[in-house]
Amino acid sequence: MIPAKFDYKPAQSKEEALSLLAEYGDDAKLLAGGHSLLPLMKLRLATPEVVVDIGSVDDLSYITDKGDVIAIGALTKHRQVEQSDILKEHVPLLAHSASHVGDPQVRNRGTIGGSLCHGDPASDLPAAILATRATLVISGPSGDRTVTSDDFFTDFWETEVKEDELLTEILIPKCTGEKWGFQKFNRRAQDWAIVGCAVQGGDNPGIGMVNMGSTPVRAAEAENALRSGSSSEEVAELADSGLTPPTDIHGNESYRRHLAKILVQRALDN
Amino acid sequence: MSIVGAKVIRKEDPNLLTGRGQFVDDIQPIGTTHMAFVRSTEAHALIRNIDVTAALECEGVVGVWTAADLNLPALPGVPGLERPALATGKVRFVGEAIAVVVAESKYAAADGTELVIVDYETLEAVTSIDEATADNAPLLYEELGSNTVAEVTTADDHQAIFDGAPHTETIKLVNNRCTAAPIETNACLADYGPAGLTVWASFQAPHHLRNRISAWLGIPQDQCRVITPDVGGGFGQKINFTPEFFVAPVLSKILNRPVKYSQTRSEAMTSMYHGRAQEQEVDIAFDDNGKILALRVFASQDMGGYADGTGMGMPVLTTAMSAGCYVIPNVSIAWRNVLTNTTPIAAYRGAGRPEATYLIERAMDHISYKLDMDPTEVRRQNYIPKDSFPYQTHSELAVYDSGNFEGALDELLNIMDYEGLKEEQNANRTNPEKPLLGIGFSSWLEIAGFGPPGSLEGFGHLGSWESVQIRIQPDGSAIIYTGASPHGQGTVTTFAQIASEYLGIDFDKISVRHGDTATIPQGIGTMGSRQVAVGGEGVKNASLKIVENAKSIAAHKLEANPEDIEVTDGNLFVKGTPSKSLSWAEVATFSFQRLELPEDMDPGSLDTTILQEVPNFSFPSGAYACVIEIDKQTGDARIRDMYLVDDCGTVINPLLAEGQVHGGVAQGIAQALFEEFTYDENGQPTTATFIDYLMPGAPDLPSYKSGRINTPNPNNSLGAKGIGESGSVGTPPAVINAVVDAVRHLGVTHIDMPATPQKIWEVLQGGSK
Amino acid sequence: MNYPTSMTINGTNYAKSVDPRTLLVHFIREECGLTGTHVGCDTSNCGACTVLLDGDAVKSCTVLAVQANNHQVTTVEGLASENGAFSPVQEGFRQEHGLQCGYCTPGMLMAATALLKEIPKPTEEEIRQNLEGNLCRCTGYEMIVRSVQWAADNPDGVPVAIGENS
């Protein structure tokens, strides 16, 4: 399978990328690692006229300790997230979640920003971003703006990032020493989760769910129970509450609801 | 030490390990064009119009053709049911070829196919046997009046035995539709020039393809050459005639340029023939001891959108082998072939025998459920005794050659701790921390070594022999040419081992050539686990014939009697007088020199061709056990251990035999737990990529524990039976028997393949039987 | 519009002007004639196209050639040493029958090479997990696992003449 023709515009800097986006508008797509966009282009489910390659913008690839938060450049690859000592210490949930994305080859190319901007409810990283209550920095023609992870995922494969904008940075509050858990249920190791969950403990705990709705979602009622000190059984029982999981060939809605409860309990107990 | 039976590493590997293998898509003659198909997006529809204007204007497109443009005859197939090369008026499955684009590059060809607009009139689709056989079902061929294209009823349903039996059971089974999915998809390259046609094809039987292409195009076979270079897996899926192999030569002739087709995975998933897709109704009658009194099988074979000859034969093989390893005094068989709006069905590794083994091995466990007997004991009650061979079954096709089925079970129980596992199973059931444990058995038997005269002719092949030509070169090295056409089995190595053993020529001085109709005298091909049992026997016999001639030459030169000449370590010498000796090189050189030969011998005597026949099929057998762990909360089933005892008769190379077993077992596990090709109610495939069709990877499969017994094949002198399909035949029932065993305490008696976590969870919830 | 693309593959520089949609795997195979790298699927699942990009294993069907512009690529043709001696991974696959049809093999070799660079003595589980992105239909994987273990146990390789009995 082969992508349709497009014009290729490599950008050397964030500013150049933004100016190319301003120039080509909704005819353009951003290419980072390519592991969300290229599969769609190969199947011709995406046929952009212009591809703006930001893969060489080096100053968007970093993991930095900024005191209360860890800042991650949007072009940081899954592999770097997975292996980062800073993240292992301060946001271990995210480092661990990254180790479950795809397979080693995918993790060597795919970027955290690309994964988040794809907005796929079946992806692992959005759940971790929701659970850790990250803030996302979006750059646009009129400068930077920040949105919370709750506001970031707007619809199926849709995010808050507009056509002329670029996700540049992910800011995650440190969760040093807090409990966390990650569970991914799939049939083959390389598959997307049938259901997954990312649980972050602490004062303001978060539970991000994978494949439990049309967007990456938090299990808000379970979070409330967790915050109020309920037992893991009680929290897990609410894991699917208010959510509308899909039915597909890998699992129907009731099975996904059941899995959500089991996985949240395991994430809390392990 | 004998080289037959030795663990020899492969001659094939150095090329393949360095990127020097040559697969079809690696071959690119100057001027090559690229072909791509426009494929049906409808399961059942009339084609009202095909608009190719935009595609013709596409940059790089050389031409676009539909059936109307080319006016091609139907492809070779079942008389009266042949499929068109390109759809004519009607499409019968998603993925059927409708039009063909040729372009200067792969990329331009892909662009061209996107621009062809097909106007369909959608018809109601039938996607299952039930739908296809319902009253007033939509018909794939209106003119036939039915979707059932063949039906064979039983001569005697043995109803009286069932009426009088202490116990009876009826079991309904679905053998799930799978696709073999070799990692190399279909590919071909056709170059039709003034001197004739050459087709490079990823195929398992080059002569078979050559014969059909030449007949179809009306060109003499001498001017039609088929080459099967390195072939990236086949598993039966590459012995089928799909349109590309016929359309590419036609377009090459029109364009006077080479035309290459390298299929995408998405195309392969819907257009390469699928396998299995068989539904079975099984009735068994048995006594209080678990002895089976009668077996009644009705197999419904889903044919997909077109009836393939091999596909039609699947239930024939299933019903012939339905009695398995057991003495069953009364067997009643019937079957039918039913068209549906799905990808056509043909052979997939095992081809009809996995379906047979699954039904009889599930039946054995049903007896154990009913009588509360150990499943190994039920099998012991019914085994054909080891001194009963040859054993005539209910089927004239199946006269079992040899075997020791109870011996295989004994060896299996020897390499596993069955009693310990049963204790663990009991303990785990009440321990919430532990998974449910299931132990499943399969005493399997298959029909292989295809086959005796007439057996492959029925599937459209020229004969049932295999060709072997051995030519000794002047320096004493040997080249073997064979019609066997391997694609991973290691035949170059095993044939060289056999030849080395019987020629007395060093293994490193023997080459094996295959896969080229211009250099191989004739050939049948690789299918039905036949290479060693048929072709290997030919290598031995050709070697012996050459040695006989070589001895005559040596005797002449050494002034001795031919019967006193011995061959050892690359030399021919007079028995008892090692100093009177000639090297193979010397004898080989003399064989080309008139003045060095005995008067009654012509030059060139160390060159012989054999079309090796065998008097019977072979019947590899064995006993497998699967130990499975099931997560009580999620229903996730993970295999902890697979214990495998094979009896393939004589083993030529234990390393390669083990590899064949592993690969087959992996495909069997895949069928039982992971894979199923499915459609929605409109006939749209729902598993047409490797994202949704769950071919397992390394972390998803267990390691394998092997044992072996050996009852030699009495019908060839090597004693070999074949091992290519054993794993895929024996494994699925072992896995499903284990899954059911794990949840038996809940009253469960069956879970359909693939046993997905959701299905098992539903059973754990009491949501299913 | 074509885009000038230059990269070093197995130590040799290739500079071509390519349609920017050209996938790296097609650049390697068709522009550079290195056909050892294969394509087995459309969806980044099978890993037959795995190459090393700046030393990391990637699926070259999911990378545009232009994305590899000015980078270093290693393919299966670059594994053996200049005198033709097999790398430990190549030798391991030969010794332990880690391949049958050989089509997925180049991708397996590259993924295994990357694995051993990161984890020189992997456990069986680590081998299986790290090969999760490579599908093989022939072997059932156990002999691939043994092949990688062989390479881990013999980091200097052991050249064995073709056909010599083990």
Coordinates of C-alpha atoms in Angstrom, one line a residue, chain B residues 257-740:
Chain B
R257 CA 7.3 -5.8 -21.8
P258 CA 7.7 -7.7 -18.6
V259 CA 4.7 -7.3 -16.2
K260 CA 5.2 -7.7 -12.5
Y261 CA 2.6 -8.2 -9.8
S262 CA 3.5 -8.0 -6.1
Q263 CA 0.4 -8.3 -4.0
T264 CA -0.3 -6.1 -1.0
R265 CA -1.2 -7.8 2.2
S266 CA -4.6 -6.3 2.1
E267 CA -5.2 -7.9 -1.2
A268 CA -3.7 -11.2 -0.1
M269 CA -6.1 -11.4 2.8
T270 CA -9.1 -11.3 0.6
S271 CA -7.9 -12.8 -2.7
M272 CA -5.6 -15.7 -1.7
Y273 CA -7.7 -18.8 -1.1
H274 CA -8.7 -19.3 2.5
G275 CA -8.8 -22.6 4.4
R276 CA -10.9 -24.7 6.8
A277 CA -14.4 -23.1 6.9
Q278 CA -16.1 -26.4 7.5
E279 CA -19.1 -27.1 9.7
Q280 CA -19.7 -30.6 11.0
E281 CA -22.6 -32.5 12.6
V282 CA -21.2 -35.5 14.4
D283 CA -23.1 -38.3 16.0
I284 CA -21.5 -41.0 18.1
A285 CA -22.8 -44.1 19.7
F286 CA -20.7 -45.8 22.4
D287 CA -20.9 -48.4 25.2
D288 CA -20.4 -48.1 29.0
N289 CA -16.7 -48.8 28.6
G290 CA -16.3 -45.9 26.2
K291 CA -15.9 -48.1 23.2
I292 CA -17.3 -46.3 20.2
L293 CA -19.9 -48.3 18.3
A294 CA -20.8 -46.0 15.4
L295 CA -19.8 -42.6 14.0
R296 CA -21.8 -40.5 11.7
V297 CA -20.4 -37.3 10.1
F298 CA -22.0 -34.7 7.9
A299 CA -19.5 -32.1 6.7
S300 CA -20.7 -28.9 5.2
Q301 CA -17.8 -27.2 3.3
D302 CA -18.1 -23.4 2.7
M303 CA -16.6 -22.9 -0.8
G304 CA -16.6 -19.2 -0.8
G305 CA -17.6 -17.3 -3.9
Y306 CA -16.1 -19.8 -6.4
A307 CA -15.8 -23.6 -6.3
D308 CA -12.2 -24.6 -6.4
G309 CA -11.3 -28.2 -7.2
T310 CA -9.1 -28.6 -4.2
G311 CA -11.6 -26.9 -2.0
M312 CA -14.3 -29.4 -3.2
G313 CA -12.0 -32.1 -2.0
M314 CA -11.6 -30.9 1.6
P315 CA -14.7 -32.7 3.0
V316 CA -13.7 -35.8 1.0
L317 CA -10.4 -35.9 3.0
T318 CA -12.2 -35.0 6.2
T319 CA -14.7 -37.8 5.9
A320 CA -12.1 -40.3 4.8
M321 CA -10.1 -39.6 7.9
S322 CA -12.9 -39.1 10.4
A323 CA -12.3 -42.4 12.3
G324 CA -8.8 -41.2 13.3
C325 CA -6.7 -43.7 15.3
Y326 CA -9.6 -45.8 16.3
V327 CA -11.5 -49.0 15.5
I328 CA -14.9 -47.8 14.6
P329 CA -17.1 -50.6 13.3
N330 CA -19.8 -48.5 11.7
V331 CA -19.0 -45.2 10.1
S332 CA -21.4 -43.1 8.0
I333 CA -20.2 -40.1 6.1
A334 CA -21.9 -37.4 4.0
W335 CA -20.9 -34.0 2.8
R336 CA -21.8 -31.0 0.8
N337 CA -20.1 -28.1 -0.9
V338 CA -21.8 -24.7 -0.5
L339 CA -21.1 -21.4 -2.2
T340 CA -21.1 -18.2 -0.1
N341 CA -20.2 -14.6 -0.9
T342 CA -16.8 -14.9 0.7
T343 CA -13.2 -15.5 -0.3
P344 CA -13.0 -19.0 -2.0
I345 CA -11.7 -21.9 0.0
A346 CA -9.0 -24.4 -0.9
A347 CA -6.1 -26.1 0.8
Y348 CA -4.4 -24.8 3.9
R349 CA -1.7 -26.9 5.8
G350 CA -3.5 -30.1 6.6
A351 CA -6.3 -29.5 4.2
G352 CA -9.3 -31.6 5.4
R353 CA -7.3 -33.6 8.0
P354 CA -7.3 -31.0 10.7
E355 CA -11.0 -30.9 10.3
A356 CA -11.2 -34.7 10.7
T357 CA -8.9 -34.8 13.6
Y358 CA -10.8 -32.1 15.4
L359 CA -14.1 -33.9 15.1
I360 CA -12.9 -37.3 16.3
E361 CA -10.7 -35.9 19.0
R362 CA -13.5 -33.7 20.3
A363 CA -15.8 -36.7 20.1
M364 CA -13.4 -38.8 22.3
D365 CA -13.5 -36.1 24.9
H366 CA -17.3 -36.0 24.8
I367 CA -17.3 -39.7 25.6
S368 CA -15.1 -39.0 28.6
Y369 CA -17.4 -36.2 29.7
K370 CA -20.5 -38.5 29.4
L371 CA -18.9 -41.5 31.2
D372 CA -16.7 -39.4 33.5
M373 CA -13.7 -41.4 32.2
D374 CA -10.2 -40.1 31.8
P375 CA -9.7 -39.0 28.2
T376 CA -6.6 -41.1 27.9
E377 CA -8.5 -44.2 29.0
V378 CA -11.3 -43.5 26.4
R379 CA -8.6 -43.4 23.7
R380 CA -7.0 -46.6 24.9
Q381 CA -10.4 -48.3 24.7
N382 CA -10.6 -47.5 21.0
Y383 CA -7.1 -47.5 19.5
I384 CA -6.3 -49.6 16.5
P385 CA -3.9 -52.2 17.9
K386 CA -0.3 -51.8 16.7
D387 CA -0.3 -55.3 15.1
S388 CA -3.3 -54.5 12.8
F389 CA -1.6 -52.9 9.9
P390 CA -2.2 -52.4 7.1
Y391 CA -5.6 -51.3 8.4
Q392 CA -8.5 -50.8 6.1
T393 CA -10.8 -48.0 7.3
H394 CA -14.3 -47.3 6.3
S395 CA -12.8 -45.3 3.4
E396 CA -11.2 -46.9 0.4
L397 CA -8.8 -43.9 0.3
A398 CA -7.5 -44.7 3.7
V399 CA -5.6 -47.9 4.3
Y400 CA -3.3 -47.1 7.2
D401 CA 0.2 -48.2 6.6
S402 CA 1.6 -48.5 10.1
G403 CA 1.4 -46.9 13.5
N404 CA 1.5 -47.4 17.2
F405 CA -1.1 -45.0 18.5
E406 CA -1.1 -46.3 22.1
G407 CA 2.7 -46.3 22.0
A408 CA 2.7 -42.6 21.1
L409 CA 0.3 -41.9 24.0
D410 CA 2.6 -43.9 26.4
E411 CA 5.6 -41.8 25.2
L412 CA 3.6 -38.6 25.7
L413 CA 2.7 -39.5 29.2
N414 CA 6.3 -40.4 29.7
I415 CA 7.5 -36.8 28.9
M416 CA 4.8 -35.1 30.9
D417 CA 3.6 -35.3 34.5
Y418 CA 0.0 -36.0 33.9
E419 CA -0.8 -37.1 37.5
G420 CA 0.9 -34.0 38.9
L421 CA -0.9 -31.8 36.5
K422 CA -4.3 -33.2 37.5
E423 CA -3.5 -32.6 41.2
E424 CA -2.5 -29.0 40.4
Q425 CA -5.7 -28.6 38.4
N426 CA -7.8 -29.6 41.4
A427 CA -5.9 -27.4 43.8
N428 CA -6.1 -24.4 41.4
R429 CA -9.8 -24.6 41.1
T430 CA -10.4 -23.6 44.7
N431 CA -7.4 -21.2 44.9
P432 CA -8.4 -17.7 43.8
E433 CA -4.8 -16.8 43.3
K434 CA -4.2 -19.5 40.7
P435 CA -5.4 -19.8 37.1
L436 CA -7.6 -22.6 36.0
L437 CA -5.5 -25.4 34.5
G438 CA -6.6 -27.5 31.6
I439 CA -5.0 -30.6 30.1
G440 CA -6.0 -31.6 26.6
F441 CA -5.0 -34.6 24.5
S442 CA -5.1 -35.3 20.8
S443 CA -4.2 -38.7 19.4
W444 CA -4.0 -37.7 15.8
L445 CA -3.4 -39.3 12.5
E446 CA -3.3 -37.9 9.0
I447 CA -3.1 -38.9 5.4
A448 CA 0.1 -37.6 3.7
G449 CA 2.8 -38.6 1.2
F450 CA 0.4 -37.8 -1.7
G451 CA 0.2 -40.2 -3.2
P452 CA -0.5 -43.4 -5.0
P453 CA -1.3 -43.2 -8.8
G454 CA -4.5 -41.3 -9.4
S455 CA -4.5 -39.5 -6.1
L456 CA -3.3 -36.1 -7.3
E457 CA -4.7 -36.4 -10.8
G458 CA -8.1 -36.0 -9.1
F459 CA -6.9 -32.6 -8.0
G460 CA -5.9 -31.7 -11.6
H461 CA -2.2 -32.7 -11.5
L462 CA -0.4 -34.5 -14.2
G463 CA 0.5 -37.4 -12.0
S464 CA 1.1 -38.4 -8.4
W465 CA 4.8 -39.3 -8.8
E466 CA 7.7 -36.9 -8.2
S467 CA 10.6 -36.4 -10.5
V468 CA 14.2 -36.8 -9.5
Q469 CA 17.1 -36.5 -11.9
I470 CA 20.7 -36.9 -10.7
R471 CA 23.6 -35.9 -12.9
I472 CA 27.1 -36.7 -11.7
Q473 CA 29.5 -34.0 -12.9
P474 CA 32.9 -34.8 -14.4
D475 CA 34.6 -33.7 -11.1
G476 CA 32.5 -36.2 -9.1
S477 CA 30.1 -33.7 -7.7
A478 CA 26.4 -34.3 -8.1
I479 CA 23.4 -32.1 -9.1
I480 CA 19.9 -33.3 -8.2
Y481 CA 17.0 -31.8 -10.2
T482 CA 13.6 -32.3 -8.7
G483 CA 10.0 -31.4 -9.4
A484 CA 9.5 -31.0 -5.7
S485 CA 9.3 -27.3 -5.2
P486 CA 10.1 -26.4 -1.6
H487 CA 9.5 -23.1 0.1
G488 CA 11.1 -23.4 3.5
Q489 CA 11.0 -27.1 4.2
G490 CA 14.7 -27.6 3.7
T491 CA 14.4 -30.0 0.8
V492 CA 17.7 -28.9 -0.7
T493 CA 19.4 -30.2 2.5
T494 CA 17.3 -33.4 3.0
F495 CA 17.6 -34.5 -0.6
A496 CA 21.4 -33.9 -0.5
Q497 CA 21.6 -35.9 2.7
I498 CA 19.8 -38.9 1.1
A499 CA 21.9 -38.6 -2.0
S500 CA 25.1 -38.4 0.0
E501 CA 24.1 -41.5 1.9
Y502 CA 23.4 -43.6 -1.1
L503 CA 25.9 -42.2 -3.6
G504 CA 28.8 -42.0 -1.2
I505 CA 29.5 -38.5 -2.4
D506 CA 30.3 -35.8 0.1
F507 CA 27.3 -33.7 1.2
D508 CA 29.1 -30.5 0.3
K509 CA 29.5 -31.7 -3.3
I510 CA 25.8 -32.2 -3.9
S511 CA 23.5 -29.5 -5.1
V512 CA 19.7 -29.6 -5.5
R513 CA 18.0 -27.6 -8.2
H514 CA 14.3 -27.0 -8.2
G515 CA 11.6 -24.7 -9.4
D516 CA 12.3 -24.2 -13.1
T517 CA 10.4 -26.0 -15.8
A518 CA 13.1 -25.4 -18.3
T519 CA 15.7 -27.4 -16.4
I520 CA 13.7 -29.8 -14.3
P521 CA 12.5 -32.7 -16.5
Q522 CA 8.9 -32.8 -15.2
G523 CA 7.5 -32.3 -11.8
I524 CA 4.4 -32.3 -9.6
G525 CA 5.3 -30.0 -6.6
T526 CA 5.2 -29.6 -2.9
M527 CA 1.9 -30.3 -1.1
G528 CA 0.4 -33.0 1.0
S529 CA 3.6 -33.7 3.0
R530 CA 5.0 -35.6 0.0
Q531 CA 8.6 -34.4 -0.6
V532 CA 10.5 -36.9 1.4
A533 CA 8.1 -39.8 1.2
V534 CA 7.8 -39.5 -2.6
G535 CA 10.7 -37.3 -3.9
G536 CA 13.1 -38.5 -1.2
E537 CA 12.5 -42.1 -2.2
G538 CA 13.2 -41.0 -5.7
V539 CA 16.5 -39.5 -4.7
K540 CA 17.5 -42.8 -3.1
N541 CA 16.5 -44.9 -6.0
A542 CA 18.1 -42.6 -8.5
S543 CA 21.3 -42.7 -6.4
L544 CA 21.3 -46.5 -6.3
K545 CA 20.9 -46.7 -10.1
I546 CA 23.8 -44.3 -10.6
V547 CA 26.0 -46.2 -8.2
E548 CA 25.3 -49.4 -10.1
N549 CA 26.6 -47.8 -13.3
A550 CA 29.5 -46.2 -11.5
K551 CA 30.4 -49.6 -10.1
S552 CA 30.4 -51.0 -13.7
I553 CA 32.8 -48.3 -14.8
A554 CA 35.0 -48.8 -11.8
A555 CA 35.0 -52.6 -12.2
H556 CA 36.0 -52.2 -15.8
K557 CA 38.9 -49.9 -15.0
L558 CA 40.0 -51.9 -11.9
E559 CA 39.6 -55.2 -13.6
A560 CA 37.2 -56.5 -11.1
N561 CA 33.5 -57.7 -10.9
P562 CA 31.0 -54.9 -10.4
E563 CA 29.5 -56.7 -7.5
D564 CA 32.9 -56.6 -5.7
I565 CA 33.1 -52.8 -5.9
E566 CA 32.3 -50.8 -2.8
V567 CA 31.8 -47.1 -2.3
T568 CA 33.1 -45.3 0.8
D569 CA 34.3 -41.8 1.5
G570 CA 34.1 -40.6 -2.0
N571 CA 36.0 -43.6 -3.5
L572 CA 35.1 -46.7 -5.4
F573 CA 37.3 -49.7 -4.5
V574 CA 37.6 -53.4 -4.9
K575 CA 36.3 -55.1 -1.8
G576 CA 39.2 -56.3 0.4
T577 CA 41.7 -54.5 -1.8
P578 CA 41.5 -50.8 -0.8
S579 CA 44.6 -50.0 -2.9
K580 CA 42.6 -50.8 -6.0
S581 CA 40.5 -47.7 -5.9
L582 CA 39.2 -44.8 -8.0
S583 CA 37.8 -41.6 -6.8
W584 CA 34.3 -40.5 -7.7
A585 CA 35.9 -37.8 -9.8
E586 CA 37.9 -40.3 -11.8
V587 CA 34.9 -42.6 -12.3
A588 CA 32.7 -39.6 -13.2
T589 CA 35.3 -38.4 -15.8
F590 CA 35.5 -41.8 -17.3
S591 CA 31.7 -41.9 -17.6
F592 CA 32.0 -39.3 -20.3
Q593 CA 34.9 -40.9 -22.2
R594 CA 34.0 -43.6 -24.7
L595 CA 37.5 -45.1 -24.6
E596 CA 37.4 -45.6 -20.8
L597 CA 34.1 -47.4 -20.7
P598 CA 33.0 -51.0 -20.9
E599 CA 31.9 -51.9 -24.4
D600 CA 28.3 -52.2 -23.5
M601 CA 28.1 -48.8 -21.8
D602 CA 27.5 -45.4 -23.5
P603 CA 28.9 -42.1 -22.3
G604 CA 26.6 -40.3 -19.9
S605 CA 25.5 -43.3 -17.8
L606 CA 25.8 -41.3 -14.5
D607 CA 22.7 -39.4 -15.3
T608 CA 19.4 -40.8 -14.4
T609 CA 15.8 -39.6 -14.2
I610 CA 13.1 -41.2 -12.1
L611 CA 9.4 -40.4 -11.8
Q612 CA 9.1 -41.9 -8.3
E613 CA 5.7 -43.5 -7.6
V614 CA 4.5 -44.8 -4.2
P615 CA 1.9 -47.5 -3.7
N616 CA 0.0 -45.9 -0.9
F617 CA -0.4 -42.7 1.0
S618 CA 1.5 -42.4 4.2
F619 CA -0.1 -41.9 7.6
P620 CA 2.0 -39.9 10.0
S621 CA 0.5 -40.0 13.5
G622 CA 1.3 -38.9 17.1
A623 CA 0.0 -37.9 20.4
Y624 CA -0.1 -34.3 21.6
A625 CA -1.0 -32.7 24.9
C626 CA -1.7 -29.1 25.7
V627 CA -1.5 -27.6 29.2
I628 CA -3.3 -24.3 29.4
E629 CA -3.8 -21.7 32.0
I630 CA -7.0 -19.6 32.1
D631 CA -7.3 -16.4 33.9
K632 CA -10.4 -16.8 36.1
Q633 CA -11.3 -13.1 35.9
T634 CA -10.6 -12.3 32.2
G635 CA -10.9 -15.6 30.5
D636 CA -7.5 -15.2 28.9
A637 CA -6.0 -18.6 27.9
R638 CA -2.3 -19.0 27.8
I639 CA -0.6 -22.2 26.8
R640 CA 1.9 -23.2 29.4
D641 CA 3.2 -26.3 27.7
M642 CA 2.8 -28.3 24.5
Y643 CA 4.0 -31.9 24.6
L644 CA 4.5 -33.3 21.2
V645 CA 5.1 -37.0 20.2
D646 CA 5.4 -37.4 16.5
D647 CA 5.6 -40.6 14.5
C648 CA 6.7 -39.6 11.0
G649 CA 8.6 -42.8 10.4
T650 CA 12.2 -42.4 9.5
V651 CA 13.5 -38.9 10.2
I652 CA 16.0 -37.6 7.6
N653 CA 17.1 -34.5 9.6
P654 CA 15.8 -34.2 13.2
L655 CA 16.5 -30.4 13.2
L656 CA 14.4 -29.8 10.1
A657 CA 11.7 -32.3 11.3
E658 CA 11.5 -30.4 14.6
G659 CA 11.2 -27.1 12.7
Q660 CA 8.3 -28.5 10.7
V661 CA 6.5 -29.7 13.8
H662 CA 7.0 -26.3 15.6
G663 CA 5.6 -24.4 12.6
G664 CA 2.6 -26.6 12.2
V665 CA 1.9 -26.6 16.0
A666 CA 2.1 -22.8 16.0
Q667 CA -0.5 -22.6 13.2
G668 CA -2.6 -25.1 15.1
I669 CA -2.5 -23.0 18.2
A670 CA -3.2 -20.0 16.1
Q671 CA -6.4 -21.6 14.7
A672 CA -7.5 -22.7 18.2
L673 CA -6.9 -19.5 20.1
F674 CA -6.2 -16.5 17.8
E675 CA -7.2 -16.6 14.2
E676 CA -10.5 -16.5 12.4
F677 CA -11.3 -14.7 9.2
T678 CA -14.7 -13.1 9.6
Y679 CA -17.3 -11.1 7.7
D680 CA -20.1 -8.8 8.6
E681 CA -23.7 -9.5 7.5
N682 CA -23.0 -7.7 4.1
G683 CA -20.0 -9.9 3.4
Q684 CA -17.5 -7.2 4.2
P685 CA -14.4 -8.8 5.7
T686 CA -13.7 -7.7 9.3
T687 CA -10.2 -9.2 9.6
A688 CA -8.5 -8.2 6.4
T689 CA -5.3 -6.9 7.9
F690 CA -2.7 -8.2 10.3
I691 CA -4.1 -5.7 12.8
D692 CA -7.3 -7.7 13.0
Y693 CA -6.3 -11.1 11.8
L694 CA -4.3 -12.2 14.8
M695 CA -1.4 -14.2 13.6
P696 CA 0.5 -14.8 16.8
G697 CA 4.0 -13.5 17.5
A698 CA 6.9 -14.8 19.6
P699 CA 5.5 -13.6 23.0
D700 CA 2.1 -15.2 22.3
L701 CA 3.3 -18.8 21.8
P702 CA 4.9 -21.3 24.1
S703 CA 8.0 -23.3 23.8
Y704 CA 7.5 -26.9 22.7
K705 CA 8.5 -30.2 24.4
S706 CA 9.1 -33.0 21.9
G707 CA 9.2 -36.8 22.0
R708 CA 9.3 -39.2 19.1
I709 CA 8.4 -42.8 18.2
N710 CA 9.1 -44.4 14.9
T711 CA 7.0 -46.9 13.0
P712 CA 8.6 -46.9 9.6
N713 CA 6.5 -46.5 6.5
P714 CA 6.4 -49.9 4.9
N715 CA 5.6 -48.5 1.5
N716 CA 8.9 -46.8 0.8
S717 CA 12.4 -48.0 1.4
L718 CA 13.4 -44.9 3.4
G719 CA 10.5 -45.6 5.9
A720 CA 9.6 -41.9 5.8
K721 CA 6.0 -40.7 6.2
G722 CA 6.2 -36.9 6.0
I723 CA 5.9 -34.3 8.7
G724 CA 4.9 -31.0 7.0
E725 CA 1.3 -30.9 8.2
S726 CA 1.4 -32.9 11.4
G727 CA 1.4 -30.0 13.8
S728 CA -1.5 -28.2 12.2
V729 CA -3.5 -31.4 12.2
G730 CA -2.8 -32.6 15.7
T731 CA -2.8 -29.3 17.7
P732 CA -6.3 -27.7 17.5
P733 CA -8.2 -30.4 19.3
A734 CA -5.4 -30.7 22.0
V735 CA -5.8 -27.0 22.7
I736 CA -9.6 -26.9 22.7
N737 CA -9.8 -30.1 24.8
A738 CA -7.5 -28.4 27.3
V739 CA -9.6 -25.2 27.3
V740 CA -12.8 -27.2 27.9

